[in-house]
Amino acid sequence: MLCEISSRRTVADDVVELELSSPDLPTWTPGAHVELHLAPGLVRQYSLCGRSRDDSVYRIAVLREPAGRGGSAFVHDHLGVGDRIEISEPRNHFPLAPAARYLFVAGGIGITPILPMIAAADAAGAPWRLLYGGRSRASMAYLERVEPDPRVTVQAGGLLDLRAAVADAPGAAIYGCGPAPMLDALLAACPTAHVERFTPVELDLPQRPFEAVLARSGVTVQVPAGASLLAAAEAAGIDVLQSCLAGTCGTCETAVLDGEPEHRDSLLDAVDREAGEVMMICVSRARGARLVVDL
């Protein structure tokens, strides 16, 4: 889809908000993201943080990452009002399930997918609390929007007391987004929490070669140790949608038709891993000697 940038503003230190406008944009649900096609070979995904029922504007907020791979710097340095940009339809790997009550936890730019979740909880009449942490008040986007609400606890500097918050929210559905140490602490306090990661979980697993049958293309490829199924497919001339190459965005999600995948992503939950029906081919591999996938 082609969108026009209709608004740009700074919402925190090193965080810029863009509004992407186009007639009749597809609807989306809290937790969804869109991919921005910034330049050839430069595709990045950002959480939607506006109103999910607005079919004319998508809102995203982008943190400049000095040590990143160039996407956030491109947004900050090259995109302005009036520019036109190609985006994907919304995808949601972090959906909000109906619940009697919620506990939301956000760290830094992780506030972006949480904002529409809070709006959905309000619309459903479900009680909720938000813990929002950041390095400093100046670095915390949308602080002025959430802080006045008595259901919100803000921690600028220092660590959120996640164990106490979880203990104080029995029966709540818990959703968290932010830096890895915060999410690891949240999962230690509540292993059933739903989380969205910006960086992959570090795994120390052996790299075994395997064979992959790309069923739709009628091609069989050998995936050597140290290479990904995505790279092997591309080497065979198969065009594969991709973005993060780290198992965090879901862009390369591919259906598994036969065989058992070895999941190495930071996205699928325990139920989806056990089902083995899809895999992120940028990082995940085969448990056995052969896989058949829908490529």
GROMACS .gro file of C-alpha atoms in nm:
model
  295
    1MET     CA    1   0.000   0.000   0.000
    2LEU     CA    2   0.120   0.349  -0.075
    3CYS     CA    3   0.075   0.601   0.207
    4GLU     CA    4   0.157   0.966   0.251
    5ILE     CA    5   0.319   1.100   0.566
    6SER     CA    6   0.061   1.352   0.682
    7SER     CA    7   0.216   1.441   1.018
    8ARG     CA    8   0.554   1.418   1.188
    9ARG     CA    9   0.635   1.523   1.543
   10THR     CA   10   0.882   1.449   1.819
   11VAL     CA   11   0.720   1.266   2.112
   12ALA     CA   12   1.031   1.201   2.328
   13ASP     CA   13   1.408   1.222   2.305
   14ASP     CA   14   1.508   1.040   1.985
   15VAL     CA   15   1.148   0.929   1.920
   16VAL     CA   16   0.958   1.060   1.619
   17GLU     CA   17   0.590   0.994   1.550
   18LEU     CA   18   0.463   0.960   1.195
   19GLU     CA   19   0.105   0.952   1.073
   20LEU     CA   20   0.061   0.753   0.751
   21SER     CA   21  -0.249   0.848   0.555
   22SER     CA   22  -0.437   0.677   0.274
   23PRO     CA   23  -0.805   0.629   0.194
   24ASP     CA   24  -0.964   0.312   0.328
   25LEU     CA   25  -0.670   0.166   0.516
   26PRO     CA   26  -0.730  -0.193   0.633
   27THR     CA   27  -0.853  -0.226   0.989
   28TRP     CA   28  -0.616  -0.365   1.250
   29THR     CA   29  -0.618  -0.499   1.603
   30PRO     CA   30  -0.413  -0.397   1.909
   31GLY     CA   31  -0.063  -0.540   1.895
   32ALA     CA   32  -0.037  -0.515   1.515
   33HIS     CA   33   0.255  -0.373   1.323
   34VAL     CA   34   0.318  -0.259   0.966
   35GLU     CA   35   0.633  -0.291   0.760
   36LEU     CA   36   0.779   0.020   0.602
   37HIS     CA   37   0.964  -0.030   0.273
   38LEU     CA   38   1.220   0.242   0.333
   39ALA     CA   39   1.468   0.171   0.054
   40PRO     CA   40   1.575  -0.128  -0.157
   41GLY     CA   41   1.665  -0.401   0.091
   42LEU     CA   42   1.560  -0.187   0.388
   43VAL     CA   43   1.228  -0.304   0.532
   44ARG     CA   44   1.144  -0.243   0.897
   45GLN     CA   45   0.837  -0.309   1.110
   46TYR     CA   46   0.683  -0.072   1.364
   47SER     CA   47   0.392  -0.116   1.602
   48LEU     CA   48   0.071   0.073   1.533
   49CYS     CA   49  -0.010   0.299   1.825
   50GLY     CA   50  -0.309   0.502   1.708
   51ARG     CA   51  -0.681   0.425   1.705
   52SER     CA   52  -0.749   0.081   1.558
   53ARG     CA   53  -1.089   0.191   1.424
   54ASP     CA   54  -0.945   0.480   1.222
   55ASP     CA   55  -0.939   0.368   0.858
   56SER     CA   56  -0.762   0.678   0.723
   57VAL     CA   57  -0.448   0.710   0.939
   58TYR     CA   58  -0.189   0.474   1.081
   59ARG     CA   59   0.032   0.611   1.361
   60ILE     CA   60   0.377   0.478   1.447
   61ALA     CA   61   0.656   0.602   1.674
   62VAL     CA   62   1.018   0.524   1.590
   63LEU     CA   63   1.311   0.530   1.831
   64ARG     CA   64   1.646   0.620   1.677
   65GLU     CA   65   1.878   0.325   1.742
   66PRO     CA   66   2.241   0.438   1.707
   67ALA     CA   67   2.359   0.076   1.702
   68GLY     CA   68   2.077  -0.040   1.473
   69ARG     CA   69   2.087  -0.160   1.113
   70GLY     CA   70   1.986   0.169   0.953
   71GLY     CA   71   1.606   0.161   0.953
   72SER     CA   72   1.540   0.400   1.239
   73ALA     CA   73   1.812   0.639   1.118
   74PHE     CA   74   1.647   0.646   0.775
   75VAL     CA   75   1.309   0.731   0.927
   76HIS     CA   76   1.456   1.007   1.141
   77ASP     CA   77   1.683   1.157   0.876
   78HIS     CA   78   1.492   1.115   0.550
   79LEU     CA   79   1.116   1.097   0.603
   80GLY     CA   80   0.901   1.408   0.633
   81VAL     CA   81   0.550   1.538   0.576
   82GLY     CA   82   0.439   1.484   0.218
   83ASP     CA   83   0.670   1.192   0.150
   84ARG     CA   84   0.506   0.881   0.011
   85ILE     CA   85   0.607   0.537   0.132
   86GLU     CA   86   0.510   0.178   0.063
   87ILE     CA   87   0.386  -0.019   0.364
   88SER     CA   88   0.251  -0.368   0.425
   89GLU     CA   89  -0.093  -0.453   0.550
   90PRO     CA   90  -0.106  -0.482   0.930
   91ARG     CA   91   0.017  -0.808   1.080
   92ASN     CA   92  -0.039  -0.914   1.439
   93HIS     CA   93   0.183  -1.158   1.626
   94PHE     CA   94   0.106  -0.993   1.959
   95PRO     CA   95  -0.276  -1.002   1.977
   96LEU     CA   96  -0.477  -0.899   2.280
   97ALA     CA   97  -0.705  -1.179   2.399
   98PRO     CA   98  -1.030  -1.107   2.587
   99ALA     CA   99  -0.976  -1.116   2.963
  100ALA     CA  100  -1.149  -1.014   3.283
  101ARG     CA  101  -0.859  -0.784   3.376
  102TYR     CA  102  -0.516  -0.687   3.248
  103LEU     CA  103  -0.171  -0.591   3.365
  104PHE     CA  104   0.032  -0.406   3.102
  105VAL     CA  105   0.408  -0.354   3.127
  106ALA     CA  106   0.597  -0.121   2.892
  107GLY     CA  107   0.961  -0.029   2.874
  108GLY     CA  108   1.068   0.268   2.660
  109ILE     CA  109   0.940   0.248   2.304
  110GLY     CA  110   0.755  -0.068   2.411
  111ILE     CA  111   0.469   0.163   2.505
  112THR     CA  112   0.360   0.176   2.139
  113PRO     CA  113   0.172  -0.156   2.109
  114ILE     CA  114   0.042  -0.121   2.464
  115LEU     CA  115  -0.150   0.204   2.401
  116PRO     CA  116  -0.415   0.050   2.171
  117MET     CA  117  -0.440  -0.246   2.409
  118ILE     CA  118  -0.531  -0.008   2.690
  119ALA     CA  119  -0.793   0.155   2.466
  120ALA     CA  120  -0.938  -0.188   2.387
  121ALA     CA  121  -0.950  -0.282   2.756
  122ASP     CA  122  -1.132   0.043   2.830
  123ALA     CA  123  -1.378  -0.021   2.548
  124ALA     CA  124  -1.448  -0.368   2.686
  125GLY     CA  125  -1.493  -0.235   3.040
  126ALA     CA  126  -1.207  -0.452   3.169
  127PRO     CA  127  -1.001  -0.323   3.465
  128TRP     CA  128  -0.632  -0.270   3.389
  129ARG     CA  129  -0.305  -0.138   3.527
  130LEU     CA  130   0.002  -0.014   3.344
  131LEU     CA  131   0.362  -0.014   3.462
  132TYR     CA  132   0.570   0.212   3.237
  133GLY     CA  133   0.946   0.236   3.278
  134GLY     CA  134   1.220   0.424   3.097
  135ARG     CA  135   1.574   0.558   3.129
  136SER     CA  136   1.443   0.909   3.197
  137ARG     CA  137   1.118   1.100   3.171
  138ALA     CA  138   1.245   1.277   2.859
  139SER     CA  139   1.297   0.942   2.686
  140MET     CA  140   0.945   0.812   2.752
  141ALA     CA  141   0.706   0.864   2.461
  142TYR     CA  142   0.343   0.952   2.534
  143LEU     CA  143   0.416   1.001   2.903
  144GLU     CA  144   0.184   1.301   2.919
  145ARG     CA  145  -0.093   1.086   2.774
  146VAL     CA  146  -0.083   0.805   3.030
  147GLU     CA  147   0.069   0.949   3.348
  148PRO     CA  148  -0.240   1.140   3.470
  149ASP     CA  149  -0.436   0.813   3.490
  150PRO     CA  150  -0.430   0.671   3.846
  151ARG     CA  151  -0.407   0.320   3.701
  152VAL     CA  152  -0.061   0.400   3.564
  153THR     CA  153   0.267   0.362   3.756
  154VAL     CA  154   0.566   0.543   3.601
  155GLN     CA  155   0.925   0.454   3.684
  156ALA     CA  156   1.183   0.685   3.525
  157GLY     CA  157   1.523   0.531   3.598
  158GLY     CA  158   1.563   0.221   3.810
  159LEU     CA  159   1.376  -0.106   3.779
  160LEU     CA  160   1.006  -0.179   3.778
  161ASP     CA  161   0.893  -0.397   4.067
  162LEU     CA  162   0.746  -0.665   3.844
  163ARG     CA  163   0.713  -0.940   4.105
  164ALA     CA  164   0.507  -0.714   4.328
  165ALA     CA  165   0.293  -0.602   4.034
  166VAL     CA  166   0.226  -0.960   3.925
  167ALA     CA  167   0.147  -1.068   4.281
  168ASP     CA  168  -0.098  -0.778   4.306
  169ALA     CA  169  -0.281  -0.881   3.988
  170PRO     CA  170  -0.405  -1.238   4.042
  171GLY     CA  171  -0.593  -1.372   3.742
  172ALA     CA  172  -0.493  -1.083   3.516
  173ALA     CA  173  -0.380  -1.135   3.157
  174ILE     CA  174  -0.032  -0.986   3.143
  175TYR     CA  175   0.116  -0.818   2.835
  176GLY     CA  176   0.463  -0.669   2.813
  177CYS     CA  177   0.680  -0.501   2.552
  178GLY     CA  178   1.023  -0.348   2.593
  179PRO     CA  179   1.391  -0.431   2.636
  180ALA     CA  180   1.502  -0.790   2.688
  181PRO     CA  181   1.606  -0.760   3.057
  182MET     CA  182   1.263  -0.624   3.148
  183LEU     CA  183   1.082  -0.898   2.957
  184ASP     CA  184   1.304  -1.168   3.106
  185ALA     CA  185   1.221  -1.036   3.454
  186LEU     CA  186   0.851  -1.027   3.368
  187LEU     CA  187   0.855  -1.388   3.246
  188ALA     CA  188   1.046  -1.492   3.558
  189ALA     CA  189   0.764  -1.339   3.764
  190CYS     CA  190   0.490  -1.476   3.537
  191PRO     CA  191   0.587  -1.743   3.281
  192THR     CA  192   0.247  -1.713   3.109
  193ALA     CA  193   0.288  -1.342   3.030
  194HIS     CA  194   0.248  -1.241   2.666
  195VAL     CA  195   0.553  -1.049   2.547
  196GLU     CA  196   0.680  -0.885   2.231
  197ARG     CA  197   1.056  -0.859   2.188
  198PHE     CA  198   1.263  -0.613   1.988
  199THR     CA  199   1.578  -0.823   2.013
  200PRO     CA  200   1.609  -1.202   1.980
  201VAL     CA  201   1.654  -1.444   2.266
  202GLU     CA  202   2.011  -1.573   2.273
  203LEU     CA  203   2.016  -1.949   2.207
  204ASP     CA  204   2.315  -2.181   2.218
  205LEU     CA  205   2.199  -2.463   1.990
  206PRO     CA  206   2.396  -2.673   1.742
  207GLN     CA  207   2.364  -2.595   1.372
  208ARG     CA  208   2.281  -2.916   1.187
  209PRO     CA  209   2.242  -2.935   0.809
  210PHE     CA  210   1.908  -3.044   0.667
  211GLU     CA  211   1.713  -3.073   0.344
  212ALA     CA  212   1.412  -2.854   0.271
  213VAL     CA  213   1.151  -2.916   0.005
  214LEU     CA  214   0.993  -2.591  -0.116
  215ALA     CA  215   0.660  -2.743  -0.215
  216ARG     CA  216   0.503  -2.455  -0.408
  217SER     CA  217   0.818  -2.396  -0.612
  218GLY     CA  218   0.900  -2.762  -0.671
  219VAL     CA  219   1.255  -2.704  -0.550
  220THR     CA  220   1.462  -2.895  -0.295
  221VAL     CA  221   1.747  -2.711  -0.122
  222GLN     CA  222   2.024  -2.818   0.111
  223VAL     CA  223   2.055  -2.596   0.419
  224PRO     CA  224   2.410  -2.624   0.554
  225ALA     CA  225   2.512  -2.565   0.914
  226GLY     CA  226   2.557  -2.194   0.970
  227ALA     CA  227   2.313  -2.089   0.695
  228SER     CA  228   1.939  -2.024   0.718
  229LEU     CA  229   1.654  -2.180   0.525
  230LEU     CA  230   1.567  -1.829   0.408
  231ALA     CA  231   1.916  -1.782   0.263
  232ALA     CA  232   1.904  -2.125   0.096
  233ALA     CA  233   1.566  -2.042  -0.060
  234GLU     CA  234   1.695  -1.710  -0.191
  235ALA     CA  235   2.003  -1.879  -0.336
  236ALA     CA  236   1.763  -2.106  -0.528
  237GLY     CA  237   1.591  -1.799  -0.676
  238ILE     CA  238   1.289  -1.794  -0.444
  239ASP     CA  239   1.171  -1.448  -0.341
  240VAL     CA  240   1.095  -1.448   0.034
  241LEU     CA  241   0.940  -1.166   0.234
  242GLN     CA  242   1.180  -1.075   0.514
  243SER     CA  243   1.272  -0.798   0.753
  244CYS     CA  244   1.449  -0.851   1.086
  245LEU     CA  245   1.646  -1.171   1.001
  246ALA     CA  246   1.647  -1.239   1.376
  247GLY     CA  247   1.316  -1.416   1.442
  248THR     CA  248   1.143  -1.121   1.607
  249CYS     CA  249   0.912  -0.971   1.343
  250GLY     CA  250   0.724  -1.262   1.183
  251THR     CA  251   0.760  -1.136   0.826
  252CYS     CA  252   0.911  -1.463   0.699
  253GLU     CA  253   0.659  -1.689   0.875
  254THR     CA  254   0.615  -1.997   0.658
  255ALA     CA  255   0.377  -2.292   0.684
  256VAL     CA  256   0.534  -2.631   0.759
  257LEU     CA  257   0.373  -2.909   0.554
  258ASP     CA  258   0.581  -3.202   0.678
  259GLY     CA  259   0.861  -3.256   0.927
  260GLU     CA  260   0.930  -3.104   1.266
  261PRO     CA  261   1.074  -2.752   1.292
  262GLU     CA  262   1.325  -2.653   1.557
  263HIS     CA  263   1.199  -2.312   1.665
  264ARG     CA  264   1.466  -2.050   1.729
  265ASP     CA  265   1.251  -1.740   1.700
  266SER     CA  266   1.149  -1.500   1.977
  267LEU     CA  267   0.789  -1.471   1.862
  268LEU     CA  268   0.583  -1.790   1.869
  269ASP     CA  269   0.418  -1.894   2.193
  270ALA     CA  270   0.435  -2.241   2.346
  271VAL     CA  271   0.111  -2.355   2.179
  272ASP     CA  272   0.229  -2.258   1.829
  273ARG     CA  273   0.570  -2.415   1.889
  274GLU     CA  274   0.412  -2.740   1.995
  275ALA     CA  275   0.178  -2.740   1.693
  276GLY     CA  276   0.474  -2.698   1.456
  277GLU     CA  277   0.254  -2.566   1.177
  278VAL     CA  278   0.460  -2.254   1.103
  279MET     CA  279   0.820  -2.143   1.143
  280MET     CA  280   1.033  -1.831   1.101
  281ILE     CA  281   1.272  -1.942   0.830
  282CYS     CA  282   1.526  -1.668   0.899
  283VAL     CA  283   1.640  -1.848   1.215
  284SER     CA  284   1.448  -2.172   1.274
  285ARG     CA  285   1.568  -2.507   1.144
  286ALA     CA  286   1.466  -2.873   1.120
  287ARG     CA  287   1.482  -3.114   1.410
  288GLY     CA  288   1.534  -3.399   1.168
  289ALA     CA  289   1.697  -3.438   0.830
  290ARG     CA  290   1.409  -3.300   0.618
  291LEU     CA  291   1.133  -3.041   0.612
  292VAL     CA  292   0.861  -2.963   0.361
  293VAL     CA  293   0.750  -2.599   0.364
  294ASP     CA  294   0.499  -2.388   0.174
  295LEU     CA  295   0.736  -2.186  -0.042
   0.00000   0.00000   0.00000
